[in-house]
Amino acid sequence: MARFAVMSQKLPHLTETIILAEKVHAALVSLSDGSPVFSGCNEQGKPVEGHGHAHIFCESNLGLGKATGGEITHVTVYASMGFGSVDKQALEDLREIWGGDDPVVHLLLQGLGRREDFGGLDPERGQSPLLAKSRTWVSRTPFLPTRHQKVTRAGVPKVDATGLQIGSPEHDLLRLLELAGLPAPEVVESVPCTSLGKRETPWASFACRRSNGEGRRSAYGIGYGFRIEFAEPVQGPVAVGYASHFGMGGFETVEKFDMRVAENG
């Protein structure tokens, strides 16, 4: 993985994650001459199997006097398939992102390494809660389901053995976690928002559509949030759903989850 600090005077907002992630993706594809790690496609232009190619995460971490209004403080590029020499050079050459009328976003590479090297809950030490190891994870960017809710011809919801409606956001979350090789969580609770700075920000405030790409679309066009708890600690990142390679569906670990947020939802 590679971790960047965002150094611009005017920082983009976390609600613009998918917009910035697309621009970072395009820049890395260009700098690497279409490396499969960044493009997600092989030399024949066909999608690589699995999800080992790059995920691009944006973070808004309080600390060092930043992110008081929910600004993006870090960009993290994670690929479980690893980076080759060409990929590493592209990451080292990535210094700024621009596009259209948006201001230039300057990036400073803080380091290359493994996710264990950067995970943690101390922003003063440059740690990332996306990459920590924990039993409890809470949505930081909206989860975007990829399937629709199933009903019978009579309009009655179709349910699975646990009573969940097939294709519902929670059902799709559990399905995608399993496909990602993660264990089934013991607890799944709905969360209506995330905290940016000191403000509660609903999922509807986030941009949730990619401007490019032909991957599977979100089934609903709106986002959902969850708190999930596993039986044993899981190493981050935890990210599933539509546009998970572009920062959507990302979870963070927290020391103590405020149950009032869920209850207010």
GROMACS .gro file of C-alpha atoms in nm:
model
  265
    1MET     CA    1   0.000   0.000   0.000
    2ALA     CA    2   0.095   0.365  -0.039
    3ARG     CA    3  -0.021   0.651   0.181
    4PHE     CA    4  -0.033   1.015   0.080
    5ALA     CA    5  -0.097   1.330   0.279
    6VAL     CA    6  -0.314   1.591   0.107
    7MET     CA    7  -0.121   1.918   0.118
    8SER     CA    8  -0.342   2.166  -0.073
    9GLN     CA    9  -0.453   2.491   0.091
   10LYS     CA   10  -0.813   2.417  -0.006
   11LEU     CA   11  -0.879   2.054   0.076
   12PRO     CA   12  -1.159   1.855  -0.088
   13HIS     CA   13  -1.434   1.725   0.140
   14LEU     CA   14  -1.478   1.359   0.233
   15THR     CA   15  -1.822   1.368   0.068
   16GLU     CA   16  -1.627   1.408  -0.260
   17THR     CA   17  -1.436   1.083  -0.207
   18ILE     CA   18  -1.553   0.910  -0.525
   19ILE     CA   19  -1.467   1.219  -0.733
   20LEU     CA   20  -1.111   1.248  -0.602
   21ALA     CA   21  -1.057   0.871  -0.610
   22GLU     CA   22  -1.148   0.861  -0.979
   23LYS     CA   23  -0.893   1.131  -1.052
   24VAL     CA   24  -0.622   0.952  -0.854
   25HIS     CA   25  -0.708   0.633  -1.040
   26ALA     CA   26  -0.683   0.803  -1.380
   27ALA     CA   27  -0.348   0.960  -1.288
   28LEU     CA   28  -0.201   0.628  -1.173
   29VAL     CA   29  -0.323   0.445  -1.484
   30SER     CA   30  -0.155   0.712  -1.696
   31LEU     CA   31   0.170   0.719  -1.495
   32SER     CA   32   0.198   0.338  -1.501
   33ASP     CA   33   0.105   0.303  -1.871
   34GLY     CA   34  -0.205   0.103  -1.781
   35SER     CA   35  -0.064  -0.133  -1.520
   36PRO     CA   36  -0.321  -0.401  -1.424
   37VAL     CA   37  -0.270  -0.308  -1.058
   38PHE     CA   38  -0.427   0.033  -1.125
   39SER     CA   39  -0.642  -0.025  -1.434
   40GLY     CA   40  -0.798  -0.349  -1.311
   41CYS     CA   41  -0.756  -0.495  -1.660
   42ASN     CA   42  -0.499  -0.731  -1.810
   43GLU     CA   43  -0.302  -0.675  -2.132
   44GLN     CA   44  -0.600  -0.800  -2.334
   45GLY     CA   45  -0.823  -0.538  -2.173
   46LYS     CA   46  -1.021  -0.793  -1.973
   47PRO     CA   47  -1.094  -0.738  -1.602
   48VAL     CA   48  -0.852  -0.908  -1.367
   49GLU     CA   49  -1.007  -1.175  -1.148
   50GLY     CA   50  -1.088  -1.098  -0.787
   51HIS     CA   51  -1.037  -0.767  -0.609
   52GLY     CA   52  -0.661  -0.768  -0.570
   53HIS     CA   53  -0.609  -0.454  -0.778
   54ALA     CA   54  -0.593  -0.109  -0.627
   55HIS     CA   55  -0.850   0.034  -0.390
   56ILE     CA   56  -0.826   0.410  -0.343
   57PHE     CA   57  -0.941   0.539  -0.005
   58CYS     CA   58  -0.984   0.895   0.113
   59GLU     CA   59  -0.960   0.977   0.483
   60SER     CA   60  -1.066   1.268   0.700
   61ASN     CA   61  -0.869   1.226   1.019
   62LEU     CA   62  -0.879   1.474   1.304
   63GLY     CA   63  -0.533   1.555   1.430
   64LEU     CA   64  -0.251   1.796   1.354
   65GLY     CA   65  -0.514   2.072   1.334
   66LYS     CA   66  -0.676   1.934   1.018
   67ALA     CA   67  -1.014   1.795   0.910
   68THR     CA   68  -1.212   2.023   1.140
   69GLY     CA   69  -1.473   2.056   0.864
   70GLY     CA   70  -1.455   1.705   0.720
   71GLU     CA   71  -1.173   1.773   0.474
   72ILE     CA   72  -0.977   1.490   0.313
   73THR     CA   73  -0.641   1.463   0.488
   74HIS     CA   74  -0.502   1.143   0.335
   75VAL     CA   75  -0.531   0.926   0.028
   76THR     CA   76  -0.441   0.560   0.063
   77VAL     CA   77  -0.385   0.323  -0.230
   78TYR     CA   78  -0.410  -0.043  -0.131
   79ALA     CA   79  -0.366  -0.347  -0.356
   80SER     CA   80  -0.351  -0.696  -0.207
   81MET     CA   81  -0.179  -0.819  -0.527
   82GLY     CA   82   0.115  -0.591  -0.445
   83PHE     CA   83   0.305  -0.328  -0.642
   84GLY     CA   84   0.574  -0.402  -0.899
   85SER     CA   85   0.860  -0.168  -0.988
   86VAL     CA   86   0.651   0.019  -1.248
   87ASP     CA   87   0.367   0.061  -0.998
   88LYS     CA   88   0.599   0.190  -0.727
   89GLN     CA   89   0.748   0.443  -0.966
   90ALA     CA   90   0.398   0.564  -1.061
   91LEU     CA   91   0.312   0.609  -0.694
   92GLU     CA   92   0.634   0.801  -0.633
   93ASP     CA   93   0.562   1.023  -0.935
   94LEU     CA   94   0.207   1.103  -0.820
   95ARG     CA   95   0.228   1.453  -0.676
   96GLU     CA   96  -0.082   1.642  -0.787
   97ILE     CA   97  -0.432   1.583  -0.916
   98TRP     CA   98  -0.638   1.825  -1.118
   99GLY     CA   99  -0.935   1.826  -1.352
  100GLY     CA  100  -1.186   2.069  -1.494
  101ASP     CA  101  -1.252   2.374  -1.281
  102ASP     CA  102  -1.149   2.201  -0.959
  103PRO     CA  103  -0.842   2.332  -0.775
  104VAL     CA  104  -0.522   2.129  -0.796
  105VAL     CA  105  -0.485   1.875  -0.514
  106HIS     CA  106  -0.124   1.828  -0.404
  107LEU     CA  107  -0.019   1.491  -0.263
  108LEU     CA  108   0.286   1.402  -0.056
  109LEU     CA  109   0.386   1.035  -0.046
  110GLN     CA  110   0.437   0.943   0.319
  111GLY     CA  111   0.543   0.585   0.263
  112LEU     CA  112   0.510   0.250   0.091
  113GLY     CA  113   0.460  -0.065   0.292
  114ARG     CA  114   0.210  -0.314   0.424
  115ARG     CA  115  -0.127  -0.228   0.575
  116GLU     CA  116  -0.006  -0.339   0.917
  117ASP     CA  117   0.259  -0.065   0.902
  118PHE     CA  118   0.002   0.215   0.887
  119GLY     CA  119  -0.306   0.087   1.072
  120GLY     CA  120  -0.410   0.236   1.404
  121LEU     CA  121  -0.615   0.499   1.584
  122ASP     CA  122  -0.354   0.766   1.652
  123PRO     CA  123  -0.369   1.036   1.379
  124GLU     CA  124  -0.084   1.225   1.545
  125ARG     CA  125   0.141   0.934   1.451
  126GLY     CA  126   0.000   0.918   1.098
  127GLN     CA  127  -0.201   0.603   1.161
  128SER     CA  128  -0.506   0.508   0.956
  129PRO     CA  129  -0.827   0.371   1.115
  130LEU     CA  130  -0.909   0.215   0.776
  131LEU     CA  131  -0.611  -0.016   0.811
  132ALA     CA  132  -0.631  -0.108   1.179
  133LYS     CA  133  -0.721  -0.449   1.322
  134SER     CA  134  -1.045  -0.470   1.517
  135ARG     CA  135  -1.366  -0.661   1.582
  136THR     CA  136  -1.584  -0.352   1.539
  137TRP     CA  137  -1.612  -0.152   1.215
  138VAL     CA  138  -1.838   0.143   1.130
  139SER     CA  139  -1.919   0.288   0.788
  140ARG     CA  140  -1.711   0.592   0.698
  141THR     CA  141  -1.828   0.627   0.339
  142PRO     CA  142  -2.168   0.502   0.223
  143PHE     CA  143  -2.221   0.138   0.139
  144LEU     CA  144  -2.383   0.114  -0.206
  145PRO     CA  145  -2.568  -0.215  -0.265
  146THR     CA  146  -2.541  -0.385  -0.603
  147ARG     CA  147  -2.864  -0.589  -0.591
  148HIS     CA  148  -3.231  -0.500  -0.572
  149GLN     CA  149  -3.472  -0.628  -0.309
  150LYS     CA  150  -3.658  -0.942  -0.418
  151VAL     CA  151  -4.035  -0.981  -0.399
  152THR     CA  152  -4.282  -1.242  -0.520
  153ARG     CA  153  -4.530  -1.172  -0.800
  154ALA     CA  154  -4.777  -1.083  -0.527
  155GLY     CA  155  -4.537  -0.822  -0.390
  156VAL     CA  156  -4.441  -1.018  -0.082
  157PRO     CA  157  -4.073  -0.983   0.018
  158LYS     CA  158  -3.860  -1.289  -0.047
  159VAL     CA  159  -3.655  -1.373   0.262
  160ASP     CA  160  -3.362  -1.601   0.334
  161ALA     CA  161  -3.329  -1.856   0.615
  162THR     CA  162  -3.248  -1.580   0.866
  163GLY     CA  163  -3.555  -1.372   0.775
  164LEU     CA  164  -3.365  -1.101   0.586
  165GLN     CA  165  -3.520  -0.979   0.264
  166ILE     CA  166  -3.306  -1.105  -0.024
  167GLY     CA  167  -3.136  -0.816  -0.198
  168SER     CA  168  -3.196  -0.570   0.087
  169PRO     CA  169  -2.898  -0.349   0.180
  170GLU     CA  170  -2.815  -0.560   0.487
  171HIS     CA  171  -2.851  -0.885   0.293
  172ASP     CA  172  -2.626  -0.755   0.015
  173LEU     CA  173  -2.369  -0.634   0.267
  174LEU     CA  174  -2.345  -0.982   0.419
  175ARG     CA  175  -2.320  -1.140   0.073
  176LEU     CA  176  -2.040  -0.908  -0.035
  177LEU     CA  177  -1.846  -0.950   0.290
  178GLU     CA  178  -1.851  -1.325   0.231
  179LEU     CA  179  -1.737  -1.281  -0.131
  180ALA     CA  180  -1.452  -1.065  -0.003
  181GLY     CA  181  -1.335  -1.353   0.215
  182LEU     CA  182  -1.439  -1.190   0.541
  183PRO     CA  183  -1.619  -1.380   0.818
  184ALA     CA  184  -1.988  -1.328   0.879
  185PRO     CA  185  -2.031  -1.053   1.140
  186GLU     CA  186  -2.205  -1.137   1.466
  187VAL     CA  187  -2.371  -0.794   1.482
  188VAL     CA  188  -2.505  -0.573   1.202
  189GLU     CA  189  -2.672  -0.243   1.293
  190SER     CA  190  -2.788   0.044   1.076
  191VAL     CA  191  -2.606   0.378   1.115
  192PRO     CA  192  -2.764   0.692   0.960
  193CYS     CA  193  -2.457   0.913   0.927
  194THR     CA  194  -2.089   0.970   0.987
  195SER     CA  195  -1.917   1.245   1.183
  196LEU     CA  196  -1.714   1.497   0.981
  197GLY     CA  197  -1.540   1.744   1.204
  198LYS     CA  198  -1.804   1.783   1.472
  199ARG     CA  199  -2.103   1.754   1.238
  200GLU     CA  200  -2.316   1.450   1.170
  201THR     CA  201  -2.321   1.406   0.793
  202PRO     CA  202  -2.592   1.183   0.639
  203TRP     CA  203  -2.504   0.940   0.361
  204ALA     CA  204  -2.717   1.138   0.115
  205SER     CA  205  -2.455   1.416   0.134
  206PHE     CA  206  -2.196   1.199  -0.042
  207ALA     CA  207  -2.141   1.185  -0.416
  208CYS     CA  208  -2.221   0.823  -0.501
  209ARG     CA  209  -2.181   0.791  -0.879
  210ARG     CA  210  -1.870   0.740  -1.085
  211SER     CA  211  -1.838   0.967  -1.385
  212ASN     CA  212  -1.653   0.698  -1.582
  213GLY     CA  213  -1.631   0.321  -1.587
  214GLU     CA  214  -1.861   0.039  -1.686
  215GLY     CA  215  -1.863  -0.168  -1.370
  216ARG     CA  216  -2.173  -0.286  -1.190
  217ARG     CA  217  -2.392   0.005  -1.083
  218SER     CA  218  -2.539   0.075  -0.744
  219ALA     CA  219  -2.883  -0.081  -0.713
  220TYR     CA  220  -3.034   0.213  -0.527
  221GLY     CA  221  -2.829   0.522  -0.611
  222ILE     CA  222  -2.820   0.610  -0.242
  223GLY     CA  223  -2.595   0.499   0.038
  224TYR     CA  224  -2.639   0.313   0.366
  225GLY     CA  225  -2.429   0.285   0.679
  226PHE     CA  226  -2.371  -0.001   0.921
  227ARG     CA  227  -2.184  -0.099   1.232
  228ILE     CA  228  -2.055  -0.455   1.204
  229GLU     CA  229  -1.891  -0.664   1.472
  230PHE     CA  230  -1.692  -0.981   1.405
  231ALA     CA  231  -1.620  -1.265   1.648
  232GLU     CA  232  -1.246  -1.211   1.605
  233PRO     CA  233  -1.040  -0.903   1.504
  234VAL     CA  234  -1.020  -0.839   1.130
  235GLN     CA  235  -0.737  -0.652   0.959
  236GLY     CA  236  -0.853  -0.361   0.746
  237PRO     CA  237  -0.928  -0.237   0.496
  238VAL     CA  238  -1.293  -0.343   0.496
  239ALA     CA  239  -1.467  -0.207   0.183
  240VAL     CA  240  -1.742  -0.365  -0.027
  241GLY     CA  241  -2.020  -0.267  -0.265
  242TYR     CA  242  -2.046  -0.050  -0.573
  243ALA     CA  243  -1.735   0.165  -0.631
  244SER     CA  244  -1.548   0.007  -0.340
  245HIS     CA  245  -1.230   0.049  -0.546
  246PHE     CA  246  -1.306   0.423  -0.549
  247GLY     CA  247  -1.351   0.481  -0.178
  248MET     CA  248  -1.715   0.384  -0.135
  249GLY     CA  249  -1.835   0.126   0.116
  250GLY     CA  250  -1.536   0.188   0.340
  251PHE     CA  251  -1.543   0.104   0.711
  252GLU     CA  252  -1.326   0.239   0.992
  253THR     CA  253  -1.249   0.085   1.325
  254VAL     CA  254  -1.323   0.292   1.633
  255GLU     CA  255  -1.227   0.259   1.998
  256LYS     CA  256  -1.579   0.322   2.120
  257PHE     CA  257  -1.889   0.345   1.904
  258ASP     CA  258  -2.152   0.597   2.013
  259MET     CA  259  -2.475   0.400   2.023
  260ARG     CA  260  -2.673   0.725   2.030
  261VAL     CA  261  -2.595   0.769   1.659
  262ALA     CA  262  -2.761   0.438   1.573
  263GLU     CA  263  -3.049   0.497   1.808
  264ASN     CA  264  -3.119   0.840   1.658
  265GLY     CA  265  -3.146   0.675   1.318
   0.00000   0.00000   0.00000
